[in-house]
């Protein structure tokens, strides 16, 4: 910003800095200051609190939400990833706001009395000027950027202002190896954690507003993470070994090419020449509308359900596309299709209201044609509650675009059959919880708690990573789905794998977030209350599902229900109960190709009969041995041996086992 011969003065006092920037005579004259934390502890913990690039971008998106932005645009320079650009159309920062930001890292003005004066909150310190519930709290957003680049530029403008502020920032954060890198310690007021050069420039576009953040030099390791360098390196090693005929070396490398990816550029250093070695493979075309691209991404992942019963993101998408998915889960954006509270009876679901009683039971809620879940709940559920999450807000929509892809919440509510649990529709359990904590000491209860939630059961959750519970605080989440349901200690593995659940926290719990915003302090009373409520609710779903599935089985079995099972089936049933639940094991079908495809589409376990074609003296395993094959598969399923394998791999494993008992020696 300044030439090497110019001498730029430093101003360390926050009030003096704001006064200088507000002086019209200072326009175009840069000034320097040092970044400073409001608490020494912050400087010691912030280097590395954001584990992935997605976590850092998540914080910038949250800051834009808090600034009343309606649109955020992020350009990543994929697949080179040499530069990242973030723009929002939020409120922007004034002289005072920017001065406070750089002199109080870790001392956010949000949720405080001074927030309104600085223009970062409304009269209610818990809300933005336009009335949004604030996501940010402790004010360490600058450190999120430090995980991506050490140097960056902020350009910001407030609506109606005749100036815009440009800040060149160089961050230095705590390092375990070397202490505070190049930093100066100034008594007990905190660490100085970097340097800022700020200049005010005249602006004629009075109505424009918002903030741009430009990261010119992305850290090498961040580039490697975004480019999936380690994965591509292993892919190339495997493919070279295959070409050379070295099967041992190739089989030792389990990594394969992702089906969809942003491509690979060889030699893509920030200042070097980058050559496209592997062209991108996206599940959309250039003509696909940006608003439809997340849906196309979900379609591509779901398509893998034809190869395996539980498709995994890690095997389907590269690091970049996985990042888009993660941001879709964490950002306060709308769903790919629709909010679960806006589903209707035509979406093939049974609706139930969750009881908040300790040993309560769910209540079925009838849905009329064309009626949404929230409408049915308000009309006929106990208490006639109004579900508020997902209702459009008066302060406008919030949209996030990354490289011409509109980021949306990648969760769908499709009915998928489940074999023996082949209910004719999915189950949607919804509820709200607002416990009375007045009897708990104020210093223990951590404030009030209020939530809404849904628990959705279907035959298969696709992808695998959407199985579990996701906690969203004021529309945002710092974590991915928790498949343990807050360490639910009940042997319901099969059913738990068939559940997607989200908890929408409307008040409370944010105090229980650890500093990385990706984990919880489990000793906090709000976490304990949420975990207890969730697990009671899951129990209500599993009890209801057991009852429905049991009735359905009895209807299907008819007169056969009274027939005593054979010895082999008794064995399989015992193993299944011990390993999974008190249900019967899934039916296993041996069929030709068309029969297998049809059975799998119905959520059943099916194998191609051809896997038995080379056994026995006649060249084919005797038909009467089908029962043993089915029993073998059921036992493998009970022990989760087949989990995570593609259908072809499952059949290869089963064929190998059968070969041992019915192969060459039996001929």
PDB file of N, CA, C and O in Angstrom, residues 78-150:
ATOM      1  N   UNK A  78     -10.414 -22.287  -7.562  1.00  0.00           N
ATOM      2  CA  UNK A  78     -10.288 -23.744  -7.744  1.00  0.00           C
ATOM      3  C   UNK A  78      -9.973 -24.073  -9.206  1.00  0.00           C
ATOM      4  O   UNK A  78     -10.478 -23.408 -10.108  1.00  0.00           O
ATOM      5  N   UNK A  79      -9.124 -25.080  -9.492  1.00  0.00           N
ATOM      6  CA  UNK A  79      -8.461 -25.971  -8.540  1.00  0.00           C
ATOM      7  C   UNK A  79      -7.059 -25.518  -8.141  1.00  0.00           C
ATOM      8  O   UNK A  79      -6.310 -26.278  -7.537  1.00  0.00           O
ATOM      9  N   UNK A  80      -6.703 -24.276  -8.478  1.00  0.00           N
ATOM     10  CA  UNK A  80      -5.370 -23.781  -8.142  1.00  0.00           C
ATOM     11  C   UNK A  80      -5.286 -23.386  -6.672  1.00  0.00           C
ATOM     12  O   UNK A  80      -4.300 -23.648  -5.999  1.00  0.00           O
ATOM     13  N   UNK A  81      -6.332 -22.715  -6.182  1.00  0.00           N
ATOM     14  CA  UNK A  81      -6.434 -22.304  -4.781  1.00  0.00           C
ATOM     15  C   UNK A  81      -5.260 -21.425  -4.339  1.00  0.00           C
ATOM     16  O   UNK A  81      -4.708 -21.591  -3.259  1.00  0.00           O
ATOM     17  N   UNK A  82      -4.895 -20.506  -5.216  1.00  0.00           N
ATOM     18  CA  UNK A  82      -3.819 -19.588  -4.862  1.00  0.00           C
ATOM     19  C   UNK A  82      -4.326 -18.310  -4.227  1.00  0.00           C
ATOM     20  O   UNK A  82      -3.557 -17.555  -3.618  1.00  0.00           O
ATOM     21  N   UNK A  83      -5.645 -18.047  -4.339  1.00  0.00           N
ATOM     22  CA  UNK A  83      -6.217 -16.785  -3.868  1.00  0.00           C
ATOM     23  C   UNK A  83      -7.671 -17.041  -3.480  1.00  0.00           C
ATOM     24  O   UNK A  83      -8.385 -17.783  -4.155  1.00  0.00           O
ATOM     25  N   UNK A  84      -8.115 -16.456  -2.383  1.00  0.00           N
ATOM     26  CA  UNK A  84      -9.510 -16.574  -1.957  1.00  0.00           C
ATOM     27  C   UNK A  84     -10.079 -15.179  -1.751  1.00  0.00           C
ATOM     28  O   UNK A  84      -9.443 -14.310  -1.146  1.00  0.00           O
ATOM     29  N   UNK A  85     -11.278 -14.995  -2.268  1.00  0.00           N
ATOM     30  CA  UNK A  85     -11.933 -13.689  -2.215  1.00  0.00           C
ATOM     31  C   UNK A  85     -13.318 -13.875  -1.602  1.00  0.00           C
ATOM     32  O   UNK A  85     -14.082 -14.749  -2.023  1.00  0.00           O
ATOM     33  N   UNK A  86     -13.645 -13.094  -0.584  1.00  0.00           N
ATOM     34  CA  UNK A  86     -14.934 -13.179   0.101  1.00  0.00           C
ATOM     35  C   UNK A  86     -15.597 -11.807   0.090  1.00  0.00           C
ATOM     36  O   UNK A  86     -14.985 -10.824   0.524  1.00  0.00           O
ATOM     37  N   UNK A  87     -16.811 -11.740  -0.403  1.00  0.00           N
ATOM     38  CA  UNK A  87     -17.550 -10.462  -0.421  1.00  0.00           C
ATOM     39  C   UNK A  87     -18.927 -10.663   0.190  1.00  0.00           C
ATOM     40  O   UNK A  87     -19.592 -11.666  -0.072  1.00  0.00           O
ATOM     41  N   UNK A  88     -19.356  -9.697   1.005  1.00  0.00           N
ATOM     42  CA  UNK A  88     -20.732  -9.714   1.499  1.00  0.00           C
ATOM     43  C   UNK A  88     -21.329  -8.323   1.343  1.00  0.00           C
ATOM     44  O   UNK A  88     -20.609  -7.325   1.233  1.00  0.00           O
ATOM     45  N   UNK A  89     -22.663  -8.268   1.313  1.00  0.00           N
ATOM     46  CA  UNK A  89     -23.352  -6.986   1.174  1.00  0.00           C
ATOM     47  C   UNK A  89     -23.986  -6.574   2.505  1.00  0.00           C
ATOM     48  O   UNK A  89     -25.086  -6.037   2.553  1.00  0.00           O
ATOM     49  N   UNK A  90     -23.241  -6.837   3.582  1.00  0.00           N
ATOM     50  CA  UNK A  90     -23.725  -6.510   4.920  1.00  0.00           C
ATOM     51  C   UNK A  90     -23.550  -5.041   5.259  1.00  0.00           C
ATOM     52  O   UNK A  90     -23.369  -4.186   4.390  1.00  0.00           O
ATOM     53  N   UNK A  91     -23.602  -4.764   6.549  1.00  0.00           N
ATOM     54  CA  UNK A  91     -23.582  -3.381   7.020  1.00  0.00           C
ATOM     55  C   UNK A  91     -22.241  -2.681   6.842  1.00  0.00           C
ATOM     56  O   UNK A  91     -22.181  -1.451   6.835  1.00  0.00           O
ATOM     57  N   UNK A  92     -21.166  -3.445   6.719  1.00  0.00           N
ATOM     58  CA  UNK A  92     -19.852  -2.822   6.631  1.00  0.00           C
ATOM     59  C   UNK A  92     -19.391  -2.327   7.992  1.00  0.00           C
ATOM     60  O   UNK A  92     -20.113  -2.420   8.996  1.00  0.00           O
ATOM     61  N   UNK A  93     -18.189  -1.766   8.026  1.00  0.00           N
ATOM     62  CA  UNK A  93     -17.618  -1.287   9.291  1.00  0.00           C
ATOM     63  C   UNK A  93     -17.255   0.189   9.194  1.00  0.00           C
ATOM     64  O   UNK A  93     -16.643   0.626   8.226  1.00  0.00           O
ATOM     65  N   UNK A  94     -17.612   0.911  10.227  1.00  0.00           N
ATOM     66  CA  UNK A  94     -17.262   2.329  10.330  1.00  0.00           C
ATOM     67  C   UNK A  94     -15.863   2.471  10.912  1.00  0.00           C
ATOM     68  O   UNK A  94     -15.205   1.485  11.252  1.00  0.00           O
ATOM     69  N   UNK A  95     -15.413   3.730  11.074  1.00  0.00           N
ATOM     70  CA  UNK A  95     -14.121   3.994  11.710  1.00  0.00           C
ATOM     71  C   UNK A  95     -14.061   3.320  13.078  1.00  0.00           C
ATOM     72  O   UNK A  95     -13.112   2.620  13.411  1.00  0.00           O
ATOM     73  N   UNK A  96     -15.104   3.564  13.870  1.00  0.00           N
ATOM     74  CA  UNK A  96     -15.118   3.053  15.249  1.00  0.00           C
ATOM     75  C   UNK A  96     -15.163   1.537  15.280  1.00  0.00           C
ATOM     76  O   UNK A  96     -14.481   0.894  16.092  1.00  0.00           O
ATOM     77  N   UNK A  97     -15.971   0.942  14.387  1.00  0.00           N
ATOM     78  CA  UNK A  97     -16.115  -0.511  14.388  1.00  0.00           C
ATOM     79  C   UNK A  97     -14.810  -1.195  13.998  1.00  0.00           C
ATOM     80  O   UNK A  97     -14.384  -2.159  14.650  1.00  0.00           O
ATOM     81  N   UNK A  98     -14.159  -0.712  12.943  1.00  0.00           N
ATOM     82  CA  UNK A  98     -12.900  -1.312  12.520  1.00  0.00           C
ATOM     83  C   UNK A  98     -11.821  -1.125  13.573  1.00  0.00           C
ATOM     84  O   UNK A  98     -11.041  -2.045  13.853  1.00  0.00           O
ATOM     85  N   UNK A  99     -11.795   0.041  14.193  1.00  0.00           N
ATOM     86  CA  UNK A  99     -10.802   0.293  15.245  1.00  0.00           C
ATOM     87  C   UNK A  99     -11.000  -0.665  16.409  1.00  0.00           C
ATOM     88  O   UNK A  99     -10.040  -1.213  16.967  1.00  0.00           O
ATOM     89  N   UNK A 100     -12.266  -0.876  16.782  1.00  0.00           N
ATOM     90  CA  UNK A 100     -12.554  -1.806  17.871  1.00  0.00           C
ATOM     91  C   UNK A 100     -12.162  -3.229  17.482  1.00  0.00           C
ATOM     92  O   UNK A 100     -11.613  -3.979  18.302  1.00  0.00           O
ATOM     93  N   UNK A 101     -12.419  -3.602  16.241  1.00  0.00           N
ATOM     94  CA  UNK A 101     -12.105  -4.946  15.786  1.00  0.00           C
ATOM     95  C   UNK A 101     -10.627  -5.262  15.931  1.00  0.00           C
ATOM     96  O   UNK A 101     -10.248  -6.300  16.486  1.00  0.00           O
ATOM     97  N   UNK A 102      -9.768  -4.378  15.440  1.00  0.00           N
ATOM     98  CA  UNK A 102      -8.339  -4.682  15.415  1.00  0.00           C
ATOM     99  C   UNK A 102      -7.683  -4.533  16.782  1.00  0.00           C
ATOM    100  O   UNK A 102      -6.605  -5.086  17.007  1.00  0.00           O
ATOM    101  N   UNK A 103      -8.333  -3.817  17.696  1.00  0.00           N
ATOM    102  CA  UNK A 103      -7.735  -3.615  19.013  1.00  0.00           C
ATOM    103  C   UNK A 103      -8.365  -4.495  20.085  1.00  0.00           C
ATOM    104  O   UNK A 103      -7.974  -4.427  21.256  1.00  0.00           O
ATOM    105  N   UNK A 104      -9.337  -5.331  19.694  1.00  0.00           N
ATOM    106  CA  UNK A 104     -10.030  -6.158  20.694  1.00  0.00           C
ATOM    107  C   UNK A 104     -10.323  -7.562  20.172  1.00  0.00           C
ATOM    108  O   UNK A 104     -11.445  -8.047  20.284  1.00  0.00           O
ATOM    109  N   UNK A 105      -9.323  -8.223  19.608  1.00  0.00           N
ATOM    110  CA  UNK A 105      -9.542  -9.593  19.173  1.00  0.00           C
ATOM    111  C   UNK A 105      -9.866 -10.440  20.398  1.00  0.00           C
ATOM    112  O   UNK A 105      -9.154 -10.433  21.394  1.00  0.00           O
ATOM    113  N   UNK A 106     -10.973 -11.171  20.316  1.00  0.00           N
ATOM    114  CA  UNK A 106     -11.416 -11.936  21.472  1.00  0.00           C
ATOM    115  C   UNK A 106     -12.305 -11.132  22.388  1.00  0.00           C
ATOM    116  O   UNK A 106     -12.767 -11.623  23.414  1.00  0.00           O
ATOM    117  N   UNK A 107     -12.587  -9.879  22.031  1.00  0.00           N
ATOM    118  CA  UNK A 107     -13.464  -9.038  22.844  1.00  0.00           C
ATOM    119  C   UNK A 107     -14.574  -8.476  21.985  1.00  0.00           C
ATOM    120  O   UNK A 107     -14.692  -7.262  21.809  1.00  0.00           O
ATOM    121  N   UNK A 108     -15.392  -9.361  21.406  1.00  0.00           N
ATOM    122  CA  UNK A 108     -16.443  -8.947  20.489  1.00  0.00           C
ATOM    123  C   UNK A 108     -17.402  -7.965  21.132  1.00  0.00           C
ATOM    124  O   UNK A 108     -17.751  -8.085  22.312  1.00  0.00           O
ATOM    125  N   UNK A 109     -17.834  -6.963  20.348  1.00  0.00           N
ATOM    126  CA  UNK A 109     -18.847  -6.016  20.821  1.00  0.00           C
ATOM    127  C   UNK A 109     -20.247  -6.600  20.716  1.00  0.00           C
ATOM    128  O   UNK A 109     -21.199  -6.017  21.225  1.00  0.00           O
ATOM    129  N   UNK A 110     -20.380  -7.746  20.039  1.00  0.00           N
ATOM    130  CA  UNK A 110     -21.680  -8.395  19.951  1.00  0.00           C
ATOM    131  C   UNK A 110     -22.107  -8.849  21.343  1.00  0.00           C
ATOM    132  O   UNK A 110     -21.281  -9.200  22.176  1.00  0.00           O
ATOM    133  N   UNK A 111     -23.415  -8.827  21.587  1.00  0.00           N
ATOM    134  CA  UNK A 111     -23.980  -9.270  22.856  1.00  0.00           C
ATOM    135  C   UNK A 111     -23.464  -8.441  24.027  1.00  0.00           C
ATOM    136  O   UNK A 111     -23.297  -8.940  25.139  1.00  0.00           O
ATOM    137  N   UNK A 112     -23.166  -7.171  23.754  1.00  0.00           N
ATOM    138  CA  UNK A 112     -22.713  -6.274  24.816  1.00  0.00           C
ATOM    139  C   UNK A 112     -23.348  -4.905  24.620  1.00  0.00           C
ATOM    140  O   UNK A 112     -23.855  -4.580  23.544  1.00  0.00           O
ATOM    141  N   UNK A 113     -23.294  -4.071  25.669  1.00  0.00           N
ATOM    142  CA  UNK A 113     -23.929  -2.758  25.623  1.00  0.00           C
ATOM    143  C   UNK A 113     -23.317  -1.863  24.556  1.00  0.00           C
ATOM    144  O   UNK A 113     -24.001  -1.007  23.977  1.00  0.00           O
ATOM    145  N   UNK A 114     -22.020  -2.034  24.265  1.00  0.00           N
ATOM    146  CA  UNK A 114     -21.372  -1.153  23.290  1.00  0.00           C
ATOM    147  C   UNK A 114     -21.652  -1.572  21.845  1.00  0.00           C
ATOM    148  O   UNK A 114     -21.311  -0.848  20.913  1.00  0.00           O
ATOM    149  N   UNK A 115     -22.285  -2.733  21.656  1.00  0.00           N
ATOM    150  CA  UNK A 115     -22.538  -3.219  20.307  1.00  0.00           C
ATOM    151  C   UNK A 115     -23.421  -2.308  19.496  1.00  0.00           C
ATOM    152  O   UNK A 115     -23.179  -2.076  18.305  1.00  0.00           O
ATOM    153  N   UNK A 116     -24.471  -1.740  20.114  1.00  0.00           N
ATOM    154  CA  UNK A 116     -25.382  -0.867  19.380  1.00  0.00           C
ATOM    155  C   UNK A 116     -24.664   0.392  18.917  1.00  0.00           C
ATOM    156  O   UNK A 116     -24.853   0.848  17.778  1.00  0.00           O
ATOM    157  N   UNK A 117     -23.822   0.964  19.779  1.00  0.00           N
ATOM    158  CA  UNK A 117     -23.094   2.176  19.411  1.00  0.00           C
ATOM    159  C   UNK A 117     -22.132   1.956  18.266  1.00  0.00           C
ATOM    160  O   UNK A 117     -21.881   2.872  17.475  1.00  0.00           O
ATOM    161  N   UNK A 118     -21.607   0.754  18.160  1.00  0.00           N
ATOM    162  CA  UNK A 118     -20.677   0.429  17.077  1.00  0.00           C
ATOM    163  C   UNK A 118     -21.387  -0.075  15.834  1.00  0.00           C
ATOM    164  O   UNK A 118     -20.751  -0.364  14.822  1.00  0.00           O
ATOM    165  N   UNK A 119     -22.713  -0.216  15.914  1.00  0.00           N
ATOM    166  CA  UNK A 119     -23.481  -0.639  14.744  1.00  0.00           C
ATOM    167  C   UNK A 119     -23.450  -2.125  14.475  1.00  0.00           C
ATOM    168  O   UNK A 119     -23.798  -2.561  13.368  1.00  0.00           O
ATOM    169  N   UNK A 120     -23.050  -2.939  15.455  1.00  0.00           N
ATOM    170  CA  UNK A 120     -22.992  -4.380  15.236  1.00  0.00           C
ATOM    171  C   UNK A 120     -24.181  -5.114  15.859  1.00  0.00           C
ATOM    172  O   UNK A 120     -24.382  -6.300  15.596  1.00  0.00           O
ATOM    173  N   UNK A 121     -24.964  -4.427  16.691  1.00  0.00           N
ATOM    174  CA  UNK A 121     -26.182  -5.021  17.244  1.00  0.00           C
ATOM    175  C   UNK A 121     -27.299  -3.987  17.200  1.00  0.00           C
ATOM    176  O   UNK A 121     -27.066  -2.787  16.997  1.00  0.00           O
ATOM    177  N   UNK A 122     -28.526  -4.472  17.432  1.00  0.00           N
ATOM    178  CA  UNK A 122     -29.657  -3.573  17.573  1.00  0.00           C
ATOM    179  C   UNK A 122     -29.831  -3.213  19.030  1.00  0.00           C
ATOM    180  O   UNK A 122     -28.904  -3.344  19.845  1.00  0.00           O
ATOM    181  N   UNK A 123     -31.029  -2.768  19.394  1.00  0.00           N
ATOM    182  CA  UNK A 123     -31.305  -2.452  20.791  1.00  0.00           C
ATOM    183  C   UNK A 123     -31.158  -3.695  21.656  1.00  0.00           C
ATOM    184  O   UNK A 123     -30.733  -3.622  22.804  1.00  0.00           O
ATOM    185  N   UNK A 124     -31.539  -4.834  21.100  1.00  0.00           N
ATOM    186  CA  UNK A 124     -31.317  -6.113  21.756  1.00  0.00           C
ATOM    187  C   UNK A 124     -29.904  -6.566  21.414  1.00  0.00           C
ATOM    188  O   UNK A 124     -29.588  -6.827  20.254  1.00  0.00           O
ATOM    189  N   UNK A 125     -29.041  -6.654  22.414  1.00  0.00           N
ATOM    190  CA  UNK A 125     -27.636  -6.977  22.162  1.00  0.00           C
ATOM    191  C   UNK A 125     -27.429  -8.398  21.648  1.00  0.00           C
ATOM    192  O   UNK A 125     -26.339  -8.750  21.217  1.00  0.00           O
ATOM    193  N   UNK A 126     -28.487  -9.233  21.675  1.00  0.00           N
ATOM    194  CA  UNK A 126     -28.396 -10.596  21.164  1.00  0.00           C
ATOM    195  C   UNK A 126     -28.751 -10.677  19.683  1.00  0.00           C
ATOM    196  O   UNK A 126     -28.705 -11.754  19.092  1.00  0.00           O
ATOM    197  N   UNK A 127     -29.133  -9.523  19.095  1.00  0.00           N
ATOM    198  CA  UNK A 127     -29.576  -9.524  17.705  1.00  0.00           C
ATOM    199  C   UNK A 127     -28.816  -8.489  16.890  1.00  0.00           C
ATOM    200  O   UNK A 127     -28.297  -7.511  17.422  1.00  0.00           O
ATOM    201  N   UNK A 128     -28.785  -8.719  15.571  1.00  0.00           N
ATOM    202  CA  UNK A 128     -28.154  -7.780  14.649  1.00  0.00           C
ATOM    203  C   UNK A 128     -29.032  -6.544  14.513  1.00  0.00           C
ATOM    204  O   UNK A 128     -30.183  -6.533  14.974  1.00  0.00           O
ATOM    205  N   UNK A 129     -28.538  -5.490  13.863  1.00  0.00           N
ATOM    206  CA  UNK A 129     -29.367  -4.290  13.672  1.00  0.00           C
ATOM    207  C   UNK A 129     -30.701  -4.580  12.990  1.00  0.00           C
ATOM    208  O   UNK A 129     -31.695  -3.918  13.275  1.00  0.00           O
ATOM    209  N   UNK A 130     -30.754  -5.607  12.104  1.00  0.00           N
ATOM    210  CA  UNK A 130     -32.011  -5.912  11.424  1.00  0.00           C
ATOM    211  C   UNK A 130     -32.860  -6.922  12.190  1.00  0.00           C
ATOM    212  O   UNK A 130     -33.970  -7.255  11.763  1.00  0.00           O
ATOM    213  N   UNK A 131     -32.337  -7.442  13.299  1.00  0.00           N
ATOM    214  CA  UNK A 131     -33.118  -8.352  14.123  1.00  0.00           C
ATOM    215  C   UNK A 131     -32.739  -9.808  14.037  1.00  0.00           C
ATOM    216  O   UNK A 131     -33.404 -10.659  14.633  1.00  0.00           O
ATOM    217  N   UNK A 132     -31.680 -10.155  13.322  1.00  0.00           N
ATOM    218  CA  UNK A 132     -31.252 -11.551  13.273  1.00  0.00           C
ATOM    219  C   UNK A 132     -30.626 -11.967  14.605  1.00  0.00           C
ATOM    220  O   UNK A 132     -29.927 -11.186  15.250  1.00  0.00           O
ATOM    221  N   UNK A 133     -30.868 -13.226  14.974  1.00  0.00           N
ATOM    222  CA  UNK A 133     -30.174 -13.762  16.137  1.00  0.00           C
ATOM    223  C   UNK A 133     -28.703 -13.937  15.786  1.00  0.00           C
ATOM    224  O   UNK A 133     -28.362 -14.547  14.771  1.00  0.00           O
ATOM    225  N   UNK A 134     -27.828 -13.404  16.614  1.00  0.00           N
ATOM    226  CA  UNK A 134     -26.403 -13.407  16.317  1.00  0.00           C
ATOM    227  C   UNK A 134     -25.809 -14.805  16.471  1.00  0.00           C
ATOM    228  O   UNK A 134     -26.152 -15.550  17.387  1.00  0.00           O
ATOM    229  N   UNK A 135     -24.894 -15.120  15.556  1.00  0.00           N
ATOM    230  CA  UNK A 135     -24.162 -16.382  15.630  1.00  0.00           C
ATOM    231  C   UNK A 135     -22.851 -16.178  16.375  1.00  0.00           C
ATOM    232  O   UNK A 135     -22.494 -16.940  17.263  1.00  0.00           O
ATOM    233  N   UNK A 136     -22.097 -15.135  15.997  1.00  0.00           N
ATOM    234  CA  UNK A 136     -20.798 -14.875  16.605  1.00  0.00           C
ATOM    235  C   UNK A 136     -20.920 -14.421  18.038  1.00  0.00           C
ATOM    236  O   UNK A 136     -21.938 -13.891  18.471  1.00  0.00           O
ATOM    237  N   UNK A 137     -19.816 -14.602  18.770  1.00  0.00           N
ATOM    238  CA  UNK A 137     -19.871 -14.236  20.180  1.00  0.00           C
ATOM    239  C   UNK A 137     -18.543 -13.702  20.717  1.00  0.00           C
ATOM    240  O   UNK A 137     -18.499 -12.640  21.310  1.00  0.00           O
ATOM    241  N   UNK A 138     -17.435 -14.435  20.490  1.00  0.00           N
ATOM    242  CA  UNK A 138     -16.213 -14.071  21.199  1.00  0.00           C
ATOM    243  C   UNK A 138     -15.243 -13.250  20.366  1.00  0.00           C
ATOM    244  O   UNK A 138     -14.202 -12.845  20.859  1.00  0.00           O
ATOM    245  N   UNK A 139     -15.538 -13.016  19.103  1.00  0.00           N
ATOM    246  CA  UNK A 139     -14.757 -12.065  18.324  1.00  0.00           C
ATOM    247  C   UNK A 139     -13.389 -12.524  17.898  1.00  0.00           C
ATOM    248  O   UNK A 139     -12.435 -11.748  17.952  1.00  0.00           O
ATOM    249  N   UNK A 140     -13.265 -13.754  17.451  1.00  0.00           N
ATOM    250  CA  UNK A 140     -11.954 -14.215  16.975  1.00  0.00           C
ATOM    251  C   UNK A 140     -12.012 -14.568  15.493  1.00  0.00           C
ATOM    252  O   UNK A 140     -11.273 -15.411  15.003  1.00  0.00           O
ATOM    253  N   UNK A 141     -12.909 -13.904  14.779  1.00  0.00           N
ATOM    254  CA  UNK A 141     -13.043 -14.169  13.352  1.00  0.00           C
ATOM    255  C   UNK A 141     -11.772 -13.927  12.566  1.00  0.00           C
ATOM    256  O   UNK A 141     -11.492 -14.616  11.588  1.00  0.00           O
ATOM    257  N   UNK A 142     -10.968 -12.925  12.993  1.00  0.00           N
ATOM    258  CA  UNK A 142      -9.724 -12.667  12.275  1.00  0.00           C
ATOM    259  C   UNK A 142      -8.792 -13.872  12.332  1.00  0.00           C
ATOM    260  O   UNK A 142      -8.018 -14.118  11.408  1.00  0.00           O
ATOM    261  N   UNK A 143      -8.868 -14.625  13.423  1.00  0.00           N
ATOM    262  CA  UNK A 143      -8.003 -15.783  13.526  1.00  0.00           C
ATOM    263  C   UNK A 143      -8.451 -16.905  12.590  1.00  0.00           C
ATOM    264  O   UNK A 143      -7.660 -17.774  12.244  1.00  0.00           O
ATOM    265  N   UNK A 144      -9.725 -16.885  12.189  1.00  0.00           N
ATOM    266  CA  UNK A 144     -10.143 -17.864  11.191  1.00  0.00           C
ATOM    267  C   UNK A 144      -9.416 -17.604   9.886  1.00  0.00           C
ATOM    268  O   UNK A 144      -9.015 -18.531   9.182  1.00  0.00           O
ATOM    269  N   UNK A 145      -9.235 -16.322   9.561  1.00  0.00           N
ATOM    270  CA  UNK A 145      -8.507 -15.991   8.336  1.00  0.00           C
ATOM    271  C   UNK A 145      -7.040 -16.385   8.466  1.00  0.00           C
ATOM    272  O   UNK A 145      -6.403 -16.795   7.496  1.00  0.00           O
ATOM    273  N   UNK A 146      -6.503 -16.287   9.681  1.00  0.00           N
ATOM    274  CA  UNK A 146      -5.088 -16.617   9.872  1.00  0.00           C
ATOM    275  C   UNK A 146      -4.804 -18.081   9.572  1.00  0.00           C
ATOM    276  O   UNK A 146      -3.655 -18.451   9.332  1.00  0.00           O
ATOM    277  N   UNK A 147      -5.843 -18.924   9.603  1.00  0.00           N
ATOM    278  CA  UNK A 147      -5.635 -20.326   9.260  1.00  0.00           C
ATOM    279  C   UNK A 147      -5.463 -20.513   7.756  1.00  0.00           C
ATOM    280  O   UNK A 147      -4.936 -21.526   7.303  1.00  0.00           O
ATOM    281  N   UNK A 148      -5.922 -19.534   6.966  1.00  0.00           N
ATOM    282  CA  UNK A 148      -5.821 -19.613   5.517  1.00  0.00           C
ATOM    283  C   UNK A 148      -4.631 -18.837   4.970  1.00  0.00           C
ATOM    284  O   UNK A 148      -3.973 -19.272   4.027  1.00  0.00           O
ATOM    285  N   UNK A 149      -4.384 -17.674   5.535  1.00  0.00           N
ATOM    286  CA  UNK A 149      -3.286 -16.817   5.053  1.00  0.00           C
ATOM    287  C   UNK A 149      -2.850 -15.895   6.179  1.00  0.00           C
ATOM    288  O   UNK A 149      -3.666 -15.493   7.018  1.00  0.00           O
ATOM    289  N   UNK A 150      -1.583 -15.547   6.189  1.00  0.00           N
ATOM    290  CA  UNK A 150      -1.074 -14.645   7.219  1.00  0.00           C
ATOM    291  C   UNK A 150      -1.293 -13.178   6.850  1.00  0.00           C
ATOM    292  O   UNK A 150      -1.330 -12.315   7.717  1.00  0.00           O
TER     293      UNK A 150
END
